Amino acid sequence: MLQNQEETEAASFNGLSKKIISKLIVLVAVMFALIVIIAGFISASSLTKNTNEKLVSVAYQNAFLIENNIDSAYGEAMGFANSLKNISAIAPEEQREAIDNALAGFLNGNENFTTVFAYFEQNVIADADGRPYSEHKKDIAYEAIAYPDESGTGITFEKHEDAFDNFEKEYYMQIKATGEPYVMEPYVYELQGKDIMMISIIAPVYDADGNFFGVAGCDLALADMQNQRYAETGYTSTHMVALAEDATILLDTANPSLVGEPASAAGYDEIAADAQKLKELPEGESANSLSVISRRSTNSATGRSGISVTVPLRMKSGNYWTLYTVINKSEFYLSIIKDTLKLILVVIVFGILLLYVIYRVIEKYLEPVQEIMNGTSKLEAGNLKINVAVDTDDELGRMARAINHISTTMDRYVQDISQQLSVMAENNMDISIQQNYIGDFVPIQTSIEKIVDSLNDTLHEIIISADEVKSGSESVSTGARLLSEGAAEQASAIDELAVSIESLSQDVRANADDAQTVNENVVMVSQRLEASNNEMSRLIDAMDDIRDASAGIEKIIKTIEDIASQTNLLSLNASIEAARAGEAGKGFAVVADEIRDLATKSAEAVKQTTTLIGHSLEAVQNGTVIADNTAKSLVSVVEGTRETLTAIEKISVASQNQKLTLQELTKNMDLISGVVQSNTSAAQESAATSEELSQQSERLHELVSRFHLKNKN
């Protein structure tokens, strides 16, 4: 059972941890999803921007390589032109040899150049024989061209003295007018039977006095640009195209055969358009800030949509060339997607690590919860002697201390209540709550105090009621004994009355018989007049006795009526006392009711007896009157036998009536005797019940006296 409870507690703790972790997982998952989405968007934007910047940077690096190559050739051309400065100062016969040496020396020191040349002003160079113009007086426009021979081991020279057409060329006139070097736009030059696309870098040549002496330069084959190693973009679909200012193709990494072709002829109108856009852009804040980025380009090398970057090629000569770099859009975004996925993977791994750290932290900080739950489970099981060992300054520590305080307080309350109940169980009701109850426990203290006070009051009332029941039962017992004695006296009086009535009945019957005899022997009245007079005297005496007996019966009936009234009063008092006694007096109340019913019946019987006695007295009085009349008749018997006969008949009738009355009286006396016997039995039962009730009240008093009660003021 305890193991199941601990498993339930552990499951509850795990459930709390799982709930927190699950909610945190959902929350963190949502947050990380948002972070991933936002990071992906930002990353994609950033990567797109970085990739664009990378493309621009790589494009500028490659542009720098091209520029550096051209500018290097430009510098070398300037150096070569400057090296011819002293030609005018040497002897005329040595000039051409010096020029050849300079050309050969420059060409041998720079393998990147296709040809090297020098064009001089008219008549400034000696003729082939070494004679100056002042001697031969012949117009000479000397030019010398040198280039590697077909074997690559020697140098071939081309020399002309009639190159007058150079003086009319635009570049020559511009260099002569401005003194600035000049880079010619790409052109095709036939050399050794081959058409070579090249550019020419030409610089002015001055004599020792600083006068314009001619031009010198070198030719750079664009095929060399094609074979140059460029900075990698990192994309396999990279295609670079360099355009001259006139949109001639200078470089095509995908199709070198197009070098020298116009962009329009190669289908590079889009590239030419971007180059034109670049030319129209204002200069940026920095040298490498100018570029045209297009996301709707077509990679001619792959035939797929791409992203292109066009940057300028800035020449010292002032030529405005452009470098176009394009990559496939799919490869561009694939790298971004890969980088974004890597970032997402890093974020997910970081999220998992974060969740694990959060789980471990929550698990560590929720360890006190298990201790608290163990304590609360013990409280739930009724164990108040607990100690939750969580000593922290956070909410859990305060909760643990609160639970410990609650358990201690409740334990004190339970011990106090148990102690008070134990004292009460030992019949000691004189107790008081010593513990200070607080909060919602105050009603418990109040209820216990009310229970104690109520029990004390109830037991005090029981003692008083027991005393009153005992006193009442004794009174009822005394009354019952008196009633029993009165009933016995009633029975004795009734017996005597019955004897008297029986005697009276016999006398009446005898009187009737005598009257009959008188009636029969009326003839003998006169003879027996003396005897009749004596009998009449006896009759009068008997009538007096009857009257006296009737008066005695009337007194006895009065006594019975008083006894019945007293019995009724006693039964009423007994009912009242029984009602006050409560459950203990219910049986006595029934007996009291029976006594009251019997007393009522006795009173009714007495009333009937009184009525009958009244009738009997009336009959006796009538008999007395008749007897008086009879006496008078006897005195005046002589006056007439008829009156005597009539009187005798009346006496006979009256005697018969008396006989019937006495018979009824005898029956009623039997009834009265039965009632009196019932009263006697009821009185005896009432006495016995009262005695038992008295014993029960004493027992109740004895039981209650075991309790030690508070003193009641």
XYZ file of C-alpha atoms in Angstrom:
713
model
C 0.000 0.000 0.000
C 2.823 2.375 0.976
C 4.779 1.376 -2.121
C 1.758 2.123 -4.330
C 1.405 5.476 -2.620
C 5.076 6.267 -3.189
C 4.743 5.173 -6.829
C 1.699 7.424 -7.148
C 3.649 10.305 -5.599
C 6.591 9.677 -7.913
C 4.215 9.482 -10.885
C 2.630 12.735 -9.753
C 6.068 14.352 -9.470
C 7.086 12.967 -12.846
C 3.753 14.159 -14.207
C 4.500 17.664 -12.962
C 7.992 17.531 -14.448
C 6.627 16.123 -17.701
C 3.934 18.777 -17.825
C 6.461 21.541 -17.272
C 8.938 19.989 -19.702
C 6.253 19.319 -22.314
C 4.938 22.853 -22.058
C 8.473 24.194 -22.173
C 9.186 21.961 -25.151
C 6.128 23.317 -26.918
C 7.037 26.872 -25.910
C 10.691 26.462 -26.813
C 9.722 24.618 -29.992
C 7.433 27.472 -30.981
C 10.099 29.990 -30.016
C 12.767 28.073 -31.874
C 10.438 27.615 -34.822
C 9.968 31.372 -34.868
C 13.692 31.808 -34.323
C 14.409 29.331 -37.102
C 11.959 31.063 -39.416
C 13.253 34.502 -38.497
C 16.840 33.280 -38.463
C 16.257 31.516 -41.753
C 14.773 34.650 -43.231
C 17.495 36.835 -41.767
C 20.096 34.249 -42.655
C 18.763 33.957 -46.173
C 18.704 37.722 -46.479
C 22.101 38.005 -44.848
C 23.532 35.158 -46.870
C 22.016 36.626 -49.995
C 23.569 39.941 -49.134
C 26.845 38.307 -48.153
C 26.809 36.197 -51.286
C 26.110 39.269 -53.349
C 28.916 41.047 -51.559
C 31.088 37.987 -52.050
C 30.276 37.952 -55.744
C 31.004 41.657 -55.938
C 34.178 41.140 -53.927
C 35.325 38.253 -56.116
C 34.383 40.245 -59.194
C 36.472 43.143 -57.933
C 39.318 40.759 -57.096
C 39.259 39.420 -60.627
C 38.869 42.945 -61.941
C 41.896 43.870 -59.877
C 43.822 40.972 -61.371
C 42.932 42.151 -64.858
C 43.586 45.770 -63.943
C 46.832 44.808 -62.277
C 47.868 42.856 -65.362
C 46.998 45.742 -67.655
C 48.404 48.331 -65.286
C 51.574 46.262 -64.920
C 51.896 46.211 -68.662
C 51.063 49.879 -68.607
C 53.885 50.552 -66.187
C 56.286 48.417 -68.098
C 55.315 50.231 -71.274
C 55.953 53.525 -69.528
C 59.322 52.222 -68.368
C 60.155 51.008 -71.808
C 59.208 54.359 -73.317
C 61.290 56.127 -70.715
C 64.243 53.860 -71.519
C 64.281 55.298 -75.051
C 64.752 58.801 -73.733
C 68.498 58.860 -74.367
C 68.323 57.554 -77.959
C 68.577 61.079 -79.259
C 71.778 61.663 -77.315
C 73.793 58.776 -78.702
C 75.623 58.680 -81.972
C 73.381 58.314 -85.014
C 75.120 55.154 -86.172
C 74.309 53.543 -82.827
C 70.648 54.613 -82.547
C 69.006 51.740 -84.370
C 71.132 49.152 -82.578
C 70.218 50.744 -79.264
C 66.551 50.611 -80.230
C 66.827 46.933 -81.188
C 68.560 46.115 -77.929
C 65.873 47.947 -75.985
C 63.106 46.053 -77.813
C 64.799 42.702 -77.389
C 65.613 43.343 -73.774
C 62.034 44.335 -72.960
C 60.573 41.374 -74.836
C 62.878 38.887 -73.184
C 62.018 40.212 -69.755
C 58.246 40.009 -70.271
C 56.839 36.814 -71.644
C 53.276 38.136 -71.393
C 53.744 40.537 -74.255
C 53.115 39.504 -77.824
C 55.013 42.329 -79.466
C 56.948 45.419 -78.502
C 57.324 48.448 -80.735
C 58.619 52.003 -81.040
C 57.365 54.682 -83.458
C 59.498 57.795 -83.836
C 58.882 61.255 -85.102
C 59.830 62.047 -88.647
C 63.585 62.405 -89.302
C 64.694 61.996 -85.674
C 66.348 58.625 -86.206
C 69.318 58.002 -88.482
C 68.913 55.910 -91.540
C 69.999 52.339 -91.906
C 73.546 53.481 -92.607
C 73.690 55.482 -89.468
C 73.447 58.813 -91.123
C 71.342 61.578 -89.627
C 68.785 63.522 -91.607
C 71.163 66.394 -91.945
C 73.310 64.171 -94.121
C 70.882 62.163 -96.195
C 68.107 64.733 -96.399
C 65.560 62.003 -96.799
C 62.209 61.955 -94.889
C 62.140 58.940 -92.679
C 59.277 57.802 -90.400
C 61.024 55.022 -88.502
C 59.204 52.245 -86.646
C 60.633 49.092 -85.135
C 58.604 46.044 -84.063
C 59.932 42.988 -82.257
C 58.202 39.690 -81.402
C 59.238 36.120 -80.620
C 59.933 33.937 -83.587
C 57.924 30.823 -84.286
C 60.381 28.625 -82.426
C 60.116 30.793 -79.373
C 63.869 30.919 -78.967
C 64.617 34.052 -80.942
C 63.240 37.452 -81.759
C 61.975 38.703 -85.067
C 62.321 42.399 -85.913
C 60.239 44.389 -88.343
C 61.639 47.817 -89.274
C 60.091 50.464 -91.478
C 61.224 53.879 -92.464
C 58.028 54.919 -94.183
C 55.524 54.586 -91.367
C 54.139 57.990 -91.978
C 50.606 56.765 -91.465
C 51.262 56.502 -87.714
C 51.368 60.255 -87.452
C 47.746 60.442 -88.583
C 46.391 57.855 -86.195
C 44.185 59.043 -83.347
C 46.168 57.464 -80.535
C 49.412 59.035 -81.826
C 47.962 62.477 -82.098
C 46.324 62.156 -78.634
C 49.561 60.998 -76.999
C 51.518 63.746 -78.706
C 48.947 66.341 -77.694
C 48.397 65.227 -74.096
C 51.618 63.464 -73.218
C 49.498 60.717 -71.594
C 49.813 56.991 -72.293
C 47.153 55.370 -74.375
C 45.590 51.916 -74.287
C 43.947 50.883 -77.474
C 40.688 49.025 -77.502
C 40.977 45.348 -78.497
C 41.680 44.669 -82.122
C 42.780 41.795 -84.324
C 46.358 41.800 -85.496
C 47.833 39.298 -87.916
C 51.117 38.037 -86.681
C 53.066 35.187 -88.197
C 49.996 34.223 -90.181
C 47.733 34.207 -87.138
C 44.980 36.609 -86.179
C 45.607 37.625 -82.604
C 43.162 39.674 -80.512
C 45.215 42.065 -78.538
C 45.374 45.437 -76.949
C 48.171 47.929 -77.308
C 49.636 49.965 -74.464
C 51.416 52.994 -75.853
C 53.404 55.669 -74.001
C 55.081 58.850 -75.201
C 58.853 58.957 -75.737
C 60.747 62.157 -75.038
C 64.296 63.086 -75.941
C 66.898 64.272 -73.521
C 65.653 67.817 -73.860
C 62.063 66.816 -73.116
C 60.806 67.160 -76.626
C 58.294 64.697 -78.025
C 60.354 62.020 -79.690
C 57.722 59.411 -80.593
C 55.805 56.599 -78.943
C 56.697 53.167 -77.639
C 54.531 50.374 -76.396
C 53.670 46.754 -76.241
C 50.886 44.472 -77.372
C 49.121 42.194 -74.905
C 47.286 39.216 -76.381
C 43.860 38.775 -74.834
C 44.401 35.031 -74.952
C 46.783 35.562 -72.076
C 43.896 37.059 -70.049
C 41.884 33.952 -70.833
C 44.543 31.694 -69.342
C 45.126 33.797 -66.255
C 44.215 32.284 -62.878
C 41.336 34.187 -61.318
C 39.821 34.258 -57.845
C 37.334 31.464 -57.299
C 33.703 32.354 -56.560
C 33.010 28.956 -55.044
C 30.390 28.141 -57.680
C 30.967 25.652 -60.476
C 28.599 27.494 -62.786
C 30.655 30.697 -62.710
C 30.926 32.453 -66.059
C 33.002 35.626 -66.488
C 32.902 38.001 -69.429
C 34.954 41.179 -69.770
C 33.821 43.823 -72.225
C 35.778 46.665 -73.640
C 34.345 50.125 -73.752
C 33.027 49.430 -77.251
C 31.399 46.155 -76.024
C 34.060 43.955 -77.552
C 34.541 40.729 -75.676
C 37.905 40.775 -73.865
C 37.411 37.681 -71.760
C 35.009 34.735 -71.865
C 35.803 31.908 -69.456
C 33.123 29.651 -70.923
C 33.731 30.189 -74.644
C 37.185 31.662 -75.427
C 36.412 31.582 -79.129
C 34.135 34.565 -78.649
C 36.984 36.804 -77.502
C 37.245 39.754 -79.850
C 33.656 39.414 -80.993
C 31.138 42.158 -80.350
C 28.781 41.385 -77.479
C 25.776 41.691 -79.740
C 27.194 39.114 -82.152
C 27.741 36.667 -79.283
C 24.219 37.173 -77.923
C 25.499 39.069 -74.924
C 23.090 41.967 -75.214
C 22.124 41.492 -71.563
C 25.779 41.771 -70.528
C 26.226 44.873 -72.661
C 23.080 46.391 -71.139
C 24.396 45.830 -67.586
C 27.722 47.370 -68.648
C 25.873 50.393 -69.952
C 23.913 50.658 -66.669
C 27.186 50.546 -64.777
C 28.599 53.387 -66.868
C 25.551 55.491 -66.107
C 25.828 55.019 -62.336
C 27.351 57.817 -60.271
C 30.657 57.156 -58.596
C 30.363 55.428 -55.199
C 31.859 56.452 -51.886
C 34.605 53.855 -52.203
C 36.498 52.478 -55.148
C 34.806 49.075 -54.908
C 31.261 50.191 -54.174
C 30.069 50.468 -57.752
C 28.333 47.424 -59.199
C 25.228 46.240 -61.008
C 23.531 43.145 -59.563
C 20.855 41.436 -61.591
C 18.717 38.512 -60.390
C 17.075 38.037 -63.764
C 20.142 37.230 -65.748
C 20.739 34.200 -67.897
C 23.898 32.211 -67.519
C 24.951 31.750 -71.133
C 27.372 29.018 -70.155
C 24.615 26.800 -68.686
C 21.501 28.243 -70.277
C 19.863 28.637 -66.855
C 18.613 31.649 -64.981
C 21.288 33.221 -62.898
C 22.451 36.079 -60.751
C 25.029 38.407 -62.229
C 27.394 41.091 -60.971
C 28.959 43.680 -63.221
C 31.897 45.750 -61.944
C 34.103 48.266 -63.678
C 37.693 47.673 -64.804
C 39.420 50.958 -64.040
C 42.509 51.495 -66.183
C 45.160 54.072 -65.529
C 44.798 54.943 -69.136
C 41.168 55.905 -68.536
C 39.659 53.078 -70.580
C 36.309 52.017 -69.133
C 36.021 48.247 -69.290
C 33.580 46.050 -67.389
C 33.770 42.582 -65.873
C 30.566 40.541 -65.858
C 30.293 37.535 -63.492
C 27.254 35.268 -63.467
C 26.341 32.075 -61.571
C 23.309 29.814 -61.741
C 20.515 31.018 -59.508
C 19.842 27.445 -58.360
C 23.453 27.029 -57.247
C 23.374 30.465 -55.667
C 20.296 29.664 -53.598
C 21.435 26.106 -52.975
C 24.451 27.419 -51.119
C 22.213 29.798 -49.216
C 19.810 26.960 -48.418
C 22.722 24.792 -47.288
C 24.066 27.552 -45.095
C 20.562 28.235 -43.775
C 20.045 24.533 -43.065
C 23.373 24.467 -41.273
C 22.245 27.427 -39.212
C 18.892 25.736 -38.548
C 20.715 22.555 -37.571
C 22.917 24.547 -35.219
C 19.835 26.251 -33.778
C 18.074 22.879 -33.369
C 21.125 21.351 -31.691
C 21.369 24.417 -29.512
C 17.643 24.111 -28.769
C 18.025 20.448 -27.821
C 20.969 21.304 -25.597
C 18.978 24.174 -24.140
C 16.003 21.876 -23.490
C 18.306 19.361 -21.863
C 19.834 22.072 -19.681
C 16.339 23.377 -18.848
C 15.226 19.823 -18.044
C 18.200 19.262 -15.767
C 17.703 22.655 -14.118
C 13.966 22.055 -13.638
C 14.646 18.543 -12.378
C 17.173 19.929 -9.904
C 14.921 22.731 -8.748
C 11.892 20.429 -8.582
C 13.656 17.931 -6.326
C 12.257 19.758 -3.260
C 8.768 19.254 -4.735
C 9.145 15.490 -4.215
C 10.111 16.098 -0.586
C 7.135 18.414 -0.177
C 4.810 15.873 -1.835
C 6.085 13.133 0.504
C 5.283 15.376 3.454
C 1.831 16.270 2.127
C 1.138 12.576 1.429
C 1.953 11.784 5.053
C -0.381 14.603 6.059
C -3.029 13.114 3.781
C -2.502 9.729 5.470
C -3.046 11.359 8.874
C 0.598 11.524 9.959
C 1.073 14.953 11.501
C 4.605 14.330 12.754
C 6.444 15.281 9.582
C 9.440 17.394 8.705
C 9.852 18.531 5.102
C 13.625 18.983 4.778
C 13.734 21.735 2.157
C 16.041 24.521 3.281
C 15.926 27.035 0.457
C 15.073 30.709 0.296
C 12.681 30.404 -2.625
C 8.937 29.724 -2.772
C 9.454 25.965 -2.298
C 11.449 26.586 0.878
C 8.745 28.884 2.197
C 6.119 26.282 1.249
C 8.066 23.548 3.079
C 8.378 25.697 6.187
C 4.667 26.502 5.971
C 3.800 22.781 5.719
C 6.042 22.015 8.703
C 4.354 24.792 10.655
C 0.918 23.499 9.647
C 1.782 19.936 10.674
C 3.204 21.129 14.016
C 0.177 23.323 14.698
C -2.300 20.604 13.714
C -0.371 18.056 15.797
C -0.649 20.344 18.833
C -4.350 20.792 18.153
C -4.915 17.034 17.766
C -2.941 16.279 20.933
C -4.897 18.920 22.838
C -8.250 17.619 21.549
C -7.193 14.013 22.244
C -6.129 14.953 25.776
C -9.406 16.759 26.450
C -11.456 13.851 25.056
C -9.439 11.379 27.146
C -10.226 13.414 30.263
C -13.907 13.468 29.248
C -13.773 9.692 28.666
C -12.714 9.384 32.322
C -16.030 11.096 33.339
C -14.308 14.392 34.064
C -16.326 17.163 32.490
C -14.487 19.910 34.354
C -12.109 20.715 31.470
C -11.028 23.796 29.519
C -9.102 24.305 26.244
C -5.542 25.382 27.018
C -4.214 25.477 23.444
C -4.536 28.770 21.569
C -6.463 27.951 18.372
C -6.078 30.296 15.402
C -7.763 30.917 12.087
C -10.334 28.382 10.955
C -9.514 26.214 14.002
C -11.170 28.732 16.327
C -14.667 27.234 15.573
C -13.300 23.820 16.688
C -12.243 25.311 20.016
C -15.607 27.040 20.316
C -17.467 23.807 19.450
C -15.511 21.764 22.019
C -16.180 24.364 24.691
C -19.867 24.398 23.742
C -19.979 20.566 23.868
C -18.366 20.547 27.320
C -20.702 23.263 28.596
C -23.696 21.499 27.031
C -22.732 18.147 28.590
C -22.230 19.807 31.967
C -25.592 21.557 31.725
C -27.293 18.366 30.528
C -25.830 16.242 33.311
C -26.746 18.903 35.878
C -30.292 18.874 34.519
C -30.330 15.053 34.597
C -29.300 15.132 38.265
C -32.035 17.648 39.055
C -34.586 15.679 37.026
C -33.526 12.427 38.699
C -34.018 14.043 42.108
C -37.392 15.386 41.055
C -38.391 11.996 39.601
C -37.324 10.314 42.807
C -39.299 12.802 44.884
C -42.319 12.534 42.576
C -42.173 8.761 42.537
C -42.136 8.724 46.328
C -45.129 11.044 46.372
C -46.921 8.884 43.835
C -46.039 5.780 45.828
C -47.420 7.379 48.998
C -50.564 8.436 47.141
C -50.913 4.960 45.681
C -50.636 3.433 49.132
C -53.239 5.839 50.461
C -55.446 5.055 47.477
C -55.011 1.337 48.105
C -55.873 1.756 51.760
C -58.898 3.902 50.849
C -59.996 1.319 48.339
C -59.709 -1.359 50.993
C -61.810 0.740 53.318
C -64.289 1.282 50.472
C -64.463 -2.479 49.946
C -65.089 -3.054 53.652
C -67.758 -0.365 53.752
C -69.371 -1.748 50.624
C -69.360 -5.217 52.146
C -71.103 -3.853 55.221
C -73.487 -1.938 52.975
C -74.196 -5.115 51.051
C -74.985 -6.932 54.281
C -77.284 -4.114 55.338
C -78.971 -4.083 51.973
C -79.373 -7.836 52.109
C -80.930 -7.462 55.532
C -83.110 -4.680 54.258
C -84.082 -6.815 51.323
C -85.070 -9.607 53.602
C -87.083 -7.191 55.691
C -88.767 -5.836 52.626
C -89.570 -9.319 51.420
C -90.871 -10.140 54.872
C -92.843 -6.921 54.836
C -94.277 -7.870 51.508
C -95.128 -11.288 52.784
C -96.664 -9.726 55.842
C -98.640 -7.354 53.718
C -99.868 -10.287 51.721
C -100.736 -12.070 54.862
C -102.534 -9.004 56.157
C -104.349 -8.773 52.905
C -105.325 -12.371 53.116
C -106.179 -12.188 56.698
C -107.923 -8.876 56.621
C -110.860 -10.599 58.007
C -108.718 -11.435 60.928
C -107.605 -7.810 61.370
C -109.663 -7.125 64.233
C -108.587 -10.268 65.995
C -105.004 -9.527 65.343
C -105.140 -5.774 65.715
C -102.938 -5.898 68.750
C -100.489 -8.047 66.900
C -100.676 -5.761 63.884
C -100.023 -2.783 66.089
C -96.938 -4.517 67.411
C -95.872 -5.491 63.912
C -96.464 -1.946 62.785
C -94.213 -0.720 65.555
C -91.634 -3.152 64.404
C -92.183 -1.965 60.826
C -91.654 1.626 61.885
C -88.511 0.611 63.694
C -87.320 -1.233 60.598
C -88.073 1.781 58.460
C -86.063 3.897 60.834
C -83.248 1.412 60.560
C -83.524 1.558 56.782
C -83.403 5.337 56.883
C -80.415 5.241 59.196
C -78.703 2.640 57.015
C -79.422 4.695 53.915
C -77.918 7.734 55.603
C -74.845 5.649 56.429
C -74.636 4.467 52.845
C -74.876 8.058 51.696
C -71.930 8.950 53.919
C -69.955 5.963 52.595
C -70.736 7.004 49.016
C -69.558 10.520 49.875
C -66.339 9.030 51.207
C -65.930 6.936 48.002
C -66.549 10.053 45.921
C -63.869 11.924 47.891
C -61.472 9.005 47.435
C -62.183 8.933 43.661
C -61.592 12.679 43.453
C -58.365 12.368 45.419
C -57.316 9.427 43.203
C -58.009 11.489 40.073
C -55.928 14.369 41.497
C -53.084 12.015 42.403
C -53.141 10.441 38.929
C -53.005 13.940 37.386
C -49.980 14.820 39.512
C -48.404 11.498 38.582
C -48.928 12.287 34.868
C -47.270 15.682 35.329
C -44.297 14.142 37.138
C -44.060 11.409 34.499
C -43.992 14.041 31.754
C -41.204 15.873 33.556
C -39.265 12.618 33.923
C -39.241 12.207 30.129
C -38.475 8.728 28.746
C -38.025 7.275 32.232
C -41.570 8.277 33.231
C -43.433 7.009 30.190
C -44.463 3.731 31.881
C -45.538 5.562 34.986
C -47.570 7.973 32.851
C -49.510 5.020 31.417
C -50.267 3.729 34.945
C -51.297 7.222 36.045
C -53.657 7.430 33.088
C -55.195 4.059 34.034
C -55.626 5.250 37.625
C -57.275 8.438 36.402
C -59.627 6.393 34.179
C -60.538 4.097 37.110
C -61.085 7.119 39.365
C -63.355 8.620 36.752
C -65.305 5.366 36.468
C -65.503 5.193 40.296
C -66.875 8.729 40.395
C -69.511 7.825 37.830
C -70.434 4.654 39.745
C -70.659 6.688 42.975
C -72.961 9.128 41.245
C -75.170 6.256 40.105
C -75.076 4.746 43.591
C -75.980 8.115 45.080
C -78.926 8.293 42.747
C -80.028 4.799 43.716
C -79.572 5.558 47.422
C -81.631 8.691 46.899
C -84.351 6.601 45.388
C -84.016 4.152 48.268
C -84.330 6.963 50.823
C -87.310 8.261 48.993
C -88.793 4.778 49.071
C -87.961 4.514 52.755
C -89.613 7.840 53.380
C -92.632 6.626 51.444
C -92.543 3.451 53.496
C -92.420 5.529 56.649
C -95.397 7.519 55.484
C -97.220 4.349 54.643
C -96.278 2.872 57.961
C -97.611 5.977 59.671
C -100.746 5.748 57.661
C -100.906 2.090 58.454
C -100.573 2.911 62.122
C -103.268 5.453 61.792
C -105.272 2.931 59.858
C -104.748 0.437 62.549
C -105.873 3.028 65.042
C -108.798 3.783 62.890
C -109.176 0.240 61.626
C -112.502 0.353 63.061
C -113.320 3.127 60.715
C -113.315 0.928 57.775
C -111.940 -2.309 56.501
C -111.912 -0.978 52.959
C -109.417 1.720 53.824
C -107.343 -0.918 55.591
C -107.454 -3.153 52.550
C -106.519 -0.229 50.369
C -103.662 0.666 52.666
C -102.521 -2.921 52.730
C -102.543 -3.033 48.933
C -100.466 0.123 48.829
C -98.090 -1.389 51.347
C -97.895 -4.513 49.197
C -97.153 -2.467 46.071
C -94.626 -0.353 47.924
C -93.015 -3.461 49.299
C -92.735 -4.886 45.791
C -91.180 -1.637 44.613
C -88.775 -1.700 47.499
C -87.914 -5.254 46.591
C -87.100 -4.267 43.009
C -85.153 -1.231 44.176
C -83.141 -3.303 46.557
C -82.405 -5.794 43.790
C -81.057 -2.964 41.595
C -79.126 -1.604 44.544
C -77.590 -5.027 45.085
C -76.478 -5.134 41.436
C -75.012 -1.636 41.685
C -73.231 -2.540 44.854
C -71.652 -5.456 42.988
C -70.498 -2.986 40.332
C -69.167 -0.629 42.962
C -67.388 -3.538 44.565
C -65.763 -4.421 41.199
C -64.688 -0.818 40.678
C -63.244 -0.667 44.141
C -61.386 -3.913 43.496
C -59.998 -2.422 40.240
C -58.980 0.731 42.107
C -57.252 -1.402 44.665
C -55.340 -3.344 41.974
C -54.437 -0.122 40.122
C -53.285 1.484 43.332
C -51.119 -1.517 44.064
C -49.639 -1.474 40.534
C -49.099 2.274 40.819
C -47.306 1.775 44.072
C -45.109 -0.918 42.521
C -44.388 1.275 39.479
C -43.571 4.221 41.699
C -41.222 2.052 43.684
C -39.485 0.891 40.479
C -39.347 4.462 39.182
C -37.768 5.533 42.436
C -35.160 2.803 42.057
C -34.436 3.859 38.435
C -34.082 7.494 39.502
C -31.646 6.412 42.190
C -29.721 4.392 39.542
C -29.702 7.417 37.216
C -28.495 9.613 40.025
C -25.781 7.072 40.788
C -24.611 7.002 37.118
C -24.586 10.776 36.785
C -22.742 11.161 40.068
C -19.754 9.407 38.439
C -19.127 12.516 36.311
C -16.968 15.286 37.674
C -18.828 18.392 36.570
C -17.997 22.041 36.595
C -19.311 24.069 39.486
C -22.546 25.660 38.375
C -23.246 29.085 39.788
